[in-house]
Amino acid sequence: MKRFFSSALGLSAMSIAACASTLIPGEALQSPDTLSLTGLTMIASETNVH
Amino acid sequence: MNSLTFTATFDAAVYSGNDTFCPTTDCLIFAYQVTDTGGVAAGTGIIEHVTASNFANFSTDVGDQTLSTATSVFAAGGTAPSTVDRSLSGPGAVVTFDFPDATGGNSDLIPGDHSTVLIVETNATNYTTGLFSAIDGATATASGFGPASATPEPASMALIGSALLGLGLLSKRIRRQS
């Protein structure tokens, strides 16, 4: 039982850590994350849109 | 994009790859860059907010990247947003990048400046036409890219249907045994 609660607590902590940098609906004035486009594949683009 | 106080252009792109929400599978990442091309009158032309939509019902991780070299779509460098936020209504339909409303500093988005690459990582796997706006009291809006809900494939529907059928038969058998 103790092991079960420990693993549940660990999973909860991991899920909180995974969501720490995400922006949920209603989230106000957070610092922007440092993100990167490196390694991604561009599939569509538009430039100089007026 | 023309408003009552400024003119602007923007560039946008959709990328596929691993992100915060999809570490092993491919999801979509939306990127935008706005260029403030001028003020309508002397002393005007600051862009305070840049918004992108519609991200309702999708997970988002919002931030930016300062490119060291230009790409085919985006310019290097630029003014970084000071904060980001997401609307409560929608729910969460609109993601906003905020720039300081102050002239003379390096952090405001004034005529001649462009933003850093504004990035929204999502758990979406399809994209569609979205809206992109620049705001300084007055608003200028243009069509951009946004996430689209995935339509279940026929094979997925068949799998879900057979699973439901199996569950139904299992519950019937349990009821008959008891």
GROMACS .gro file of N, CA, C and O in nm, chain B residues 45-153:
model
  436
   95GLY      N    1   0.210   5.423  -3.349
   95GLY     CA    2   0.271   5.310  -3.419
   95GLY      C    3   0.326   5.201  -3.330
   95GLY      O    4   0.379   5.103  -3.379
   96ILE      N    5   0.315   5.218  -3.197
   96ILE     CA    6   0.362   5.113  -3.107
   96ILE      C    7   0.263   4.997  -3.110
   96ILE      O    8   0.142   5.019  -3.106
   97ILE      N    9   0.313   4.875  -3.122
   97ILE     CA   10   0.227   4.756  -3.110
   97ILE      C   11   0.245   4.699  -2.969
   97ILE      O   12   0.357   4.667  -2.928
   98GLU      N   13   0.135   4.690  -2.896
   98GLU     CA   14   0.142   4.646  -2.756
   98GLU      C   15   0.111   4.497  -2.738
   98GLU      O   16   0.159   4.435  -2.644
   99HIS      N   17   0.024   4.446  -2.824
   99HIS     CA   18  -0.016   4.305  -2.811
   99HIS      C   19  -0.022   4.240  -2.949
   99HIS      O   20  -0.061   4.305  -3.046
  100VAL      N   21   0.012   4.114  -2.952
  100VAL     CA   22  -0.003   4.034  -3.073
  100VAL      C   23  -0.079   3.908  -3.031
  100VAL      O   24  -0.042   3.844  -2.932
  101THR      N   25  -0.188   3.877  -3.101
  101THR     CA   26  -0.267   3.761  -3.061
  101THR      C   27  -0.276   3.660  -3.175
  101THR      O   28  -0.270   3.697  -3.293
  102ALA      N   29  -0.293   3.534  -3.140
  102ALA     CA   30  -0.313   3.427  -3.238
  102ALA      C   31  -0.426   3.338  -3.188
  102ALA      O   32  -0.442   3.316  -3.068
  103SER      N   33  -0.507   3.290  -3.280
  103SER     CA   34  -0.618   3.202  -3.243
  103SER      C   35  -0.647   3.108  -3.360
  103SER      O   36  -0.599   3.131  -3.471
  104ASN      N   37  -0.717   3.000  -3.342
  104ASN     CA   38  -0.799   2.962  -3.231
  104ASN      C   39  -0.741   2.837  -3.165
  104ASN      O   40  -0.735   2.732  -3.229
  105PHE      N   41  -0.697   2.850  -3.039
  105PHE     CA   42  -0.631   2.739  -2.971
  105PHE      C   43  -0.724   2.672  -2.869
  105PHE      O   44  -0.677   2.600  -2.781
  106ALA      N   45  -0.855   2.698  -2.880
  106ALA     CA   46  -0.952   2.639  -2.786
  106ALA      C   47  -0.940   2.487  -2.787
  106ALA      O   48  -0.931   2.424  -2.893
  107ASN      N   49  -0.940   2.429  -2.667
  107ASN     CA   50  -0.938   2.285  -2.646
  107ASN      C   51  -0.804   2.219  -2.683
  107ASN      O   52  -0.797   2.097  -2.692
  108PHE      N   53  -0.701   2.300  -2.703
  108PHE     CA   54  -0.568   2.243  -2.728
  108PHE      C   55  -0.476   2.283  -2.614
  108PHE      O   56  -0.493   2.387  -2.552
  109SER      N   57  -0.377   2.197  -2.586
  109SER     CA   58  -0.274   2.232  -2.489
  109SER      C   59  -0.175   2.325  -2.558
  109SER      O   60  -0.146   2.307  -2.677
  110THR      N   61  -0.124   2.423  -2.484
  110THR     CA   62  -0.028   2.516  -2.545
  110THR      C   63   0.090   2.541  -2.452
  110THR      O   64   0.076   2.545  -2.330
  111ASP      N   65   0.205   2.556  -2.512
  111ASP     CA   66   0.324   2.605  -2.442
  111ASP      C   67   0.369   2.725  -2.525
  111ASP      O   68   0.396   2.712  -2.644
  112VAL      N   69   0.373   2.841  -2.463
  112VAL     CA   70   0.390   2.965  -2.539
  112VAL      C   71   0.523   3.032  -2.505
  112VAL      O   72   0.559   3.045  -2.388
  113GLY      N   73   0.595   3.073  -2.608
  113GLY     CA   74   0.723   3.140  -2.586
  113GLY      C   75   0.776   3.201  -2.712
  113GLY      O   76   0.700   3.230  -2.805
  114ASP      N   77   0.906   3.220  -2.719
  114ASP     CA   78   0.964   3.279  -2.839
  114ASP      C   79   1.107   3.231  -2.858
  114ASP      O   80   1.163   3.165  -2.769
  115GLN      N   81   1.160   3.260  -2.975
  115GLN     CA   82   1.299   3.228  -3.006
  115GLN      C   83   1.362   3.346  -3.078
  115GLN      O   84   1.302   3.402  -3.171
  116THR      N   85   1.479   3.386  -3.035
  116THR     CA   86   1.554   3.490  -3.106
  116THR      C   87   1.649   3.419  -3.201
  116THR      O   88   1.744   3.352  -3.158
  117LEU      N   89   1.622   3.429  -3.331
  117LEU     CA   90   1.706   3.360  -3.429
  117LEU      C   91   1.838   3.434  -3.445
  117LEU      O   92   1.841   3.558  -3.452
  118SER      N   93   1.947   3.358  -3.454
  118SER     CA   94   2.078   3.422  -3.477
  118SER      C   95   2.098   3.448  -3.625
  118SER      O   96   2.169   3.541  -3.663
  119THR      N   97   2.037   3.366  -3.710
  119THR     CA   98   2.043   3.390  -3.854
  119THR      C   99   1.901   3.379  -3.911
  119THR      O  100   1.820   3.302  -3.861
  120ALA      N  101   1.873   3.457  -4.015
  120ALA     CA  102   1.739   3.456  -4.075
  120ALA      C  103   1.712   3.323  -4.145
  120ALA      O  104   1.805   3.256  -4.191
  121THR      N  105   1.584   3.285  -4.152
  121THR     CA  106   1.543   3.167  -4.228
  121THR      C  107   1.468   3.215  -4.352
  121THR      O  108   1.457   3.336  -4.376
  122SER      N  109   1.411   3.121  -4.428
  122SER     CA  110   1.335   3.160  -4.548
  122SER      C  111   1.207   3.234  -4.511
  122SER      O  112   1.148   3.303  -4.595
  123VAL      N  113   1.163   3.222  -4.386
  123VAL     CA  114   1.038   3.286  -4.343
  123VAL      C  115   1.063   3.398  -4.243
  123VAL      O  116   1.003   3.506  -4.252
  124PHE      N  117   1.151   3.374  -4.146
  124PHE     CA  118   1.166   3.466  -4.033
  124PHE      C  119   1.300   3.540  -4.033
  124PHE      O  120   1.403   3.485  -4.072
  125ALA      N  121   1.296   3.665  -3.985
  125ALA     CA  122   1.417   3.746  -3.973
  125ALA      C  123   1.488   3.716  -3.842
  125ALA      O  124   1.426   3.670  -3.746
  126ALA      N  125   1.617   3.742  -3.839
  126ALA     CA  126   1.695   3.720  -3.717
  126ALA      C  127   1.669   3.834  -3.618
  126ALA      O  128   1.622   3.941  -3.655
  127GLY      N  129   1.701   3.806  -3.491
  127GLY     CA  130   1.689   3.908  -3.386
  127GLY      C  131   1.545   3.945  -3.359
  127GLY      O  132   1.454   3.864  -3.377
  128GLY      N  133   1.526   4.068  -3.314
  128GLY     CA  134   1.390   4.117  -3.291
  128GLY      C  135   1.360   4.149  -3.146
  128GLY      O  136   1.439   4.123  -3.056
  129THR      N  137   1.244   4.209  -3.127
  129THR     CA  138   1.198   4.248  -2.993
  129THR      C  139   1.121   4.133  -2.930
  129THR      O  140   1.025   4.083  -2.990
  130ALA      N  141   1.160   4.093  -2.811
  130ALA     CA  142   1.096   3.979  -2.743
  130ALA      C  143   0.975   4.026  -2.663
  130ALA      O  144   0.976   4.137  -2.608
  131PRO      N  145   0.870   3.944  -2.656
  131PRO     CA  146   0.755   3.980  -2.571
  131PRO      C  147   0.795   3.976  -2.424
  131PRO      O  148   0.880   3.897  -2.385
  132SER      N  149   0.733   4.067  -2.345
  132SER     CA  150   0.765   4.069  -2.202
  132SER      C  151   0.686   3.963  -2.126
  132SER      O  152   0.736   3.901  -2.034
  133THR      N  153   0.559   3.944  -2.166
  133THR     CA  154   0.475   3.841  -2.103
  133THR      C  155   0.387   3.775  -2.209
  133THR      O  156   0.372   3.828  -2.319
  134VAL      N  157   0.328   3.662  -2.171
  134VAL     CA  158   0.230   3.594  -2.256
  134VAL      C  159   0.110   3.558  -2.170
  134VAL      O  160   0.122   3.542  -2.049
  135ASP      N  161  -0.008   3.549  -2.230
  135ASP     CA  162  -0.126   3.505  -2.157
  135ASP      C  163  -0.221   3.433  -2.250
  135ASP      O  164  -0.201   3.432  -2.372
  136ARG      N  165  -0.327   3.373  -2.191
  136ARG     CA  166  -0.422   3.296  -2.270
  136ARG      C  167  -0.562   3.323  -2.218
  136ARG      O  168  -0.584   3.325  -2.096
  137SER      N  169  -0.656   3.345  -2.310
  137SER     CA  170  -0.792   3.383  -2.271
  137SER      C  171  -0.860   3.271  -2.192
  137SER      O  172  -0.834   3.153  -2.214
  138LEU      N  173  -0.949   3.313  -2.099
  138LEU     CA  174  -1.028   3.215  -2.023
  138LEU      C  175  -1.143   3.165  -2.110
  138LEU      O  176  -1.177   3.047  -2.108
  139SER      N  177  -1.200   3.257  -2.188
  139SER     CA  178  -1.312   3.218  -2.274
  139SER      C  179  -1.260   3.140  -2.393
  139SER      O  180  -1.146   3.152  -2.433
  140GLY      N  181  -1.345   3.065  -2.450
  140GLY     CA  182  -1.306   2.989  -2.569
  140GLY      C  183  -1.327   2.840  -2.559
  140GLY      O  184  -1.392   2.784  -2.643
  141PRO      N  185  -1.275   2.767  -2.457
  141PRO     CA  186  -1.180   2.811  -2.355
  141PRO      C  187  -1.037   2.815  -2.410
  141PRO      O  188  -0.995   2.724  -2.481
  142GLY      N  189  -0.969   2.923  -2.375
  142GLY     CA  190  -0.829   2.935  -2.415
  142GLY      C  191  -0.809   2.959  -2.563
  142GLY      O  192  -0.706   2.922  -2.618
  143ALA      N  193  -0.908   3.021  -2.627
  143ALA     CA  194  -0.902   3.035  -2.773
  143ALA      C  195  -0.787   3.125  -2.818
  143ALA      O  196  -0.723   3.099  -2.919
  144VAL      N  197  -0.762   3.232  -2.739
  144VAL     CA  198  -0.668   3.335  -2.786
  144VAL      C  199  -0.539   3.333  -2.701
  144VAL      O  200  -0.544   3.342  -2.580
  145VAL      N  201  -0.427   3.324  -2.770
  145VAL     CA  202  -0.296   3.334  -2.705
  145VAL      C  203  -0.242   3.474  -2.736
  145VAL      O  204  -0.245   3.517  -2.851
  146THR      N  205  -0.196   3.544  -2.632
  146THR     CA  206  -0.149   3.682  -2.650
  146THR      C  207  -0.003   3.698  -2.610
  146THR      O  208   0.041   3.645  -2.507
  147PHE      N  209   0.071   3.770  -2.693
  147PHE     CA  210   0.209   3.808  -2.663
  147PHE      C  211   0.206   3.958  -2.632
  147PHE      O  212   0.156   4.038  -2.713
  148ASP      N  213   0.257   3.998  -2.517
  148ASP     CA  214   0.250   4.138  -2.474
  148ASP      C  215   0.386   4.207  -2.487
  148ASP      O  216   0.488   4.152  -2.445
  149PHE      N  217   0.381   4.328  -2.543
  149PHE     CA  218   0.503   4.408  -2.556
  149PHE      C  219   0.485   4.537  -2.475
  149PHE      O  220   0.374   4.591  -2.469
  150PRO      N  221   0.589   4.588  -2.413
  150PRO     CA  222   0.575   4.707  -2.328
  150PRO      C  223   0.529   4.828  -2.409
  150PRO      O  224   0.568   4.845  -2.524
  151ASP      N  225   0.446   4.912  -2.347
  151ASP     CA  226   0.399   5.035  -2.411
  151ASP      C  227   0.488   5.150  -2.364
  151ASP      O  228   0.450   5.231  -2.282
  152ALA      N  229   0.609   5.154  -2.416
  152ALA     CA  230   0.702   5.259  -2.376
  152ALA      C  231   0.793   5.291  -2.495
  152ALA      O  232   0.843   5.201  -2.560
  153THR      N  233   0.810   5.417  -2.522
  153THR     CA  234   0.897   5.454  -2.634
  153THR      C  235   1.039   5.480  -2.584
  153THR      O  236   1.059   5.516  -2.469
  154GLY      N  237   1.133   5.461  -2.672
  154GLY     CA  238   1.271   5.492  -2.637
  154GLY      C  239   1.350   5.375  -2.583
  154GLY      O  240   1.472   5.375  -2.586
  155GLY      N  241   1.282   5.271  -2.535
  155GLY     CA  242   1.354   5.155  -2.483
  155GLY      C  243   1.383   5.055  -2.593
  155GLY      O  244   1.341   5.073  -2.707
  156ASN      N  245   1.456   4.952  -2.560
  156ASN     CA  246   1.485   4.849  -2.659
  156ASN      C  247   1.378   4.742  -2.663
  156ASN      O  248   1.376   4.658  -2.752
  157SER      N  249   1.288   4.744  -2.565
  157SER     CA  250   1.194   4.633  -2.554
  157SER      C  251   1.058   4.662  -2.615
  157SER      O  252   0.972   4.575  -2.618
  158ASP      N  253   1.036   4.785  -2.664
  158ASP     CA  254   0.905   4.812  -2.724
  158ASP      C  255   0.908   4.787  -2.875
  158ASP      O  256   1.013   4.789  -2.939
  159LEU      N  257   0.790   4.759  -2.930
  159LEU     CA  258   0.778   4.725  -3.072
  159LEU      C  259   0.729   4.850  -3.144
  159LEU      O  260   0.610   4.879  -3.148
  160ILE      N  261   0.824   4.926  -3.199
  160ILE     CA  262   0.791   5.054  -3.262
  160ILE      C  263   0.815   5.043  -3.413
  160ILE      O  264   0.873   4.945  -3.460
  161PRO      N  265   0.769   5.142  -3.491
  161PRO     CA  266   0.788   5.136  -3.635
  161PRO      C  267   0.934   5.107  -3.673
  161PRO      O  268   1.026   5.170  -3.622
  162GLY      N  269   0.950   5.011  -3.762
  162GLY     CA  270   1.084   4.969  -3.804
  162GLY      C  271   1.131   4.844  -3.732
  162GLY      O  272   1.225   4.779  -3.776
  163ASP      N  273   1.068   4.810  -3.620
  163ASP     CA  274   1.106   4.691  -3.543
  163ASP      C  275   1.029   4.568  -3.589
  163ASP      O  276   0.919   4.579  -3.643
  164HIS      N  277   1.085   4.451  -3.561
  164HIS     CA  278   1.009   4.326  -3.576
  164HIS      C  279   1.023   4.247  -3.447
  164HIS      O  280   1.118   4.268  -3.371
  165SER      N  281   0.928   4.159  -3.424
  165SER     CA  282   0.931   4.077  -3.303
  165SER      C  283   1.028   3.960  -3.322
  165SER      O  284   1.069   3.931  -3.435
  166THR      N  285   1.061   3.896  -3.213
  166THR     CA  286   1.129   3.767  -3.223
  166THR      C  287   1.029   3.668  -3.282
  166THR      O  288   0.913   3.703  -3.306
  167VAL      N  289   1.068   3.544  -3.305
  167VAL     CA  290   0.973   3.445  -3.356
  167VAL      C  291   0.885   3.401  -3.239
  167VAL      O  292   0.934   3.347  -3.140
  168LEU      N  293   0.755   3.428  -3.251
  168LEU     CA  294   0.659   3.396  -3.145
  168LEU      C  295   0.609   3.254  -3.169
  168LEU      O  296   0.556   3.224  -3.276
  169ILE      N  297   0.625   3.168  -3.070
  169ILE     CA  298   0.602   3.024  -3.091
  169ILE      C  299   0.494   2.971  -2.998
  169ILE      O  300   0.492   3.002  -2.879
  170VAL      N  301   0.403   2.889  -3.053
  170VAL     CA  302   0.302   2.819  -2.973
  170VAL      C  303   0.315   2.670  -3.001
  170VAL      O  304   0.282   2.623  -3.111
  171GLU      N  305   0.367   2.596  -2.903
  171GLU     CA  306   0.372   2.450  -2.915
  171GLU      C  307   0.235   2.396  -2.876
  171GLU      O  308   0.174   2.443  -2.780
  172THR      N  309   0.185   2.297  -2.950
  172THR     CA  310   0.052   2.241  -2.922
  172THR      C  311   0.054   2.088  -2.926
  172THR      O  312   0.155   2.027  -2.965
  173ASN      N  313  -0.061   2.030  -2.892
  173ASN     CA  314  -0.080   1.885  -2.908
  173ASN      C  315  -0.163   1.857  -3.033
  173ASN      O  316  -0.212   1.746  -3.051
  174ALA      N  317  -0.180   1.958  -3.120
  174ALA     CA  318  -0.261   1.940  -3.241
  174ALA      C  319  -0.184   1.860  -3.346
  174ALA      O  320  -0.061   1.864  -3.350
  175THR      N  321  -0.259   1.792  -3.431
  175THR     CA  322  -0.196   1.718  -3.540
  175THR      C  323  -0.244   1.766  -3.678
  175THR      O  324  -0.194   1.720  -3.779
  176ASN      N  325  -0.344   1.854  -3.677
  176ASN     CA  326  -0.392   1.914  -3.802
  176ASN      C  327  -0.393   2.065  -3.788
  176ASN      O  328  -0.402   2.117  -3.677
  177TYR      N  329  -0.386   2.136  -3.900
  177TYR     CA  330  -0.394   2.281  -3.893
  177TYR      C  331  -0.495   2.335  -3.993
  177TYR      O  332  -0.535   2.267  -4.087
  178THR      N  333  -0.539   2.456  -3.968
  178THR     CA  334  -0.636   2.521  -4.054
  178THR      C  335  -0.608   2.671  -4.055
  178THR      O  336  -0.509   2.717  -3.999
  179THR      N  337  -0.698   2.747  -4.115
  179THR     CA  338  -0.682   2.892  -4.115
  179THR      C  339  -0.716   2.947  -3.976
  179THR      O  340  -0.820   2.913  -3.920
  180GLY      N  341  -0.630   3.029  -3.922
  180GLY     CA  342  -0.657   3.092  -3.793
  180GLY      C  343  -0.653   3.243  -3.810
  180GLY      O  344  -0.648   3.293  -3.923
  181LEU      N  345  -0.657   3.313  -3.699
  181LEU     CA  346  -0.652   3.460  -3.704
  181LEU      C  347  -0.529   3.509  -3.631
  181LEU      O  348  -0.489   3.455  -3.528
  182PHE      N  349  -0.472   3.617  -3.685
  182PHE     CA  350  -0.354   3.678  -3.625
  182PHE      C  351  -0.382   3.828  -3.615
  182PHE      O  352  -0.424   3.890  -3.713
  183SER      N  353  -0.363   3.887  -3.498
  183SER     CA  354  -0.394   4.029  -3.480
  183SER      C  355  -0.280   4.102  -3.411
  183SER      O  356  -0.209   4.045  -3.328
  184ALA      N  357  -0.265   4.229  -3.446
  184ALA     CA  358  -0.174   4.319  -3.376
  184ALA      C  359  -0.261   4.430  -3.317
  184ALA      O  360  -0.354   4.479  -3.383
  185ILE      N  361  -0.232   4.470  -3.191
  185ILE     CA  362  -0.321   4.561  -3.119
  185ILE      C  363  -0.243   4.674  -3.053
  185ILE      O  364  -0.139   4.652  -2.991
  186ASP      N  365  -0.294   4.797  -3.069
  186ASP     CA  366  -0.250   4.911  -2.989
  186ASP      C  367  -0.369   5.004  -2.975
  186ASP      O  368  -0.378   5.107  -3.039
  187GLY      N  369  -0.462   4.967  -2.892
  187GLY     CA  370  -0.590   5.039  -2.887
  187GLY      C  371  -0.672   4.996  -3.007
  187GLY      O  372  -0.774   4.930  -2.994
  188ALA      N  373  -0.626   5.029  -3.126
  188ALA     CA  374  -0.688   4.979  -3.249
  188ALA      C  375  -0.629   4.842  -3.282
  188ALA      O  376  -0.519   4.809  -3.240
  189THR      N  377  -0.707   4.765  -3.357
  189THR     CA  378  -0.666   4.628  -3.389
  189THR      C  379  -0.658   4.608  -3.539
  189THR      O  380  -0.743   4.655  -3.613
  190ALA      N  381  -0.554   4.537  -3.584
  190ALA     CA  382  -0.544   4.496  -3.724
  190ALA      C  383  -0.540   4.343  -3.726
  190ALA      O  384  -0.466   4.282  -3.649
  191THR      N  385  -0.620   4.282  -3.811
  191THR     CA  386  -0.632   4.136  -3.812
  191THR      C  387  -0.610   4.080  -3.952
  191THR      O  388  -0.652   4.141  -4.051
  192ALA      N  389  -0.544   3.966  -3.960
  192ALA     CA  390  -0.524   3.897  -4.088
  192ALA      C  391  -0.536   3.747  -4.064
  192ALA      O  392  -0.533   3.700  -3.950
  193SER      N  393  -0.550   3.672  -4.172
  193SER     CA  394  -0.559   3.526  -4.160
  193SER      C  395  -0.421   3.467  -4.138
  193SER      O  396  -0.326   3.504  -4.207
  194GLY      N  397  -0.413   3.377  -4.042
  194GLY     CA  398  -0.287   3.308  -4.016
  194GLY      C  399  -0.311   3.159  -4.011
  194GLY      O  400  -0.403   3.108  -4.073
  195PHE      N  401  -0.229   3.088  -3.936
  195PHE     CA  402  -0.248   2.945  -3.916
  195PHE      C  403  -0.293   2.918  -3.774
  195PHE      O  404  -0.254   2.987  -3.681
  196GLY      N  405  -0.377   2.815  -3.756
  196GLY     CA  406  -0.419   2.773  -3.624
  196GLY      C  407  -0.444   2.624  -3.624
  196GLY      O  408  -0.452   2.562  -3.732
  197PRO      N  409  -0.456   2.563  -3.506
  197PRO     CA  410  -0.477   2.419  -3.499
  197PRO      C  411  -0.620   2.379  -3.538
  197PRO      O  412  -0.713   2.457  -3.523
  198ALA      N  413  -0.635   2.257  -3.589
  198ALA     CA  414  -0.767   2.203  -3.623
  198ALA      C  415  -0.787   2.071  -3.552
  198ALA      O  416  -0.690   1.997  -3.531
  199SER      N  417  -0.911   2.044  -3.513
  199SER     CA  418  -0.941   1.918  -3.446
  199SER      C  419  -0.921   1.802  -3.542
  199SER      O  420  -0.955   1.813  -3.660
  200ALA      N  421  -0.865   1.695  -3.490
  200ALA     CA  422  -0.842   1.578  -3.573
  200ALA      C  423  -0.974   1.505  -3.600
  200ALA      O  424  -1.056   1.491  -3.510
  201THR      N  425  -0.995   1.465  -3.723
  201THR     CA  426  -1.113   1.385  -3.757
  201THR      C  427  -1.074   1.238  -3.745
  201THR      O  428  -0.977   1.195  -3.805
  202PRO      N  429  -1.149   1.157  -3.663
  202PRO     CA  430  -1.113   1.017  -3.647
  202PRO      C  431  -1.116   0.943  -3.781
  202PRO      O  432  -1.207   0.961  -3.860
  203GLU      N  433  -1.012   0.864  -3.806
  203GLU     CA  434  -1.006   0.787  -3.931
  203GLU      C  435  -1.103   0.671  -3.922
  203GLU      O  436  -1.137   0.625  -3.812
   0.00000   0.00000   0.00000
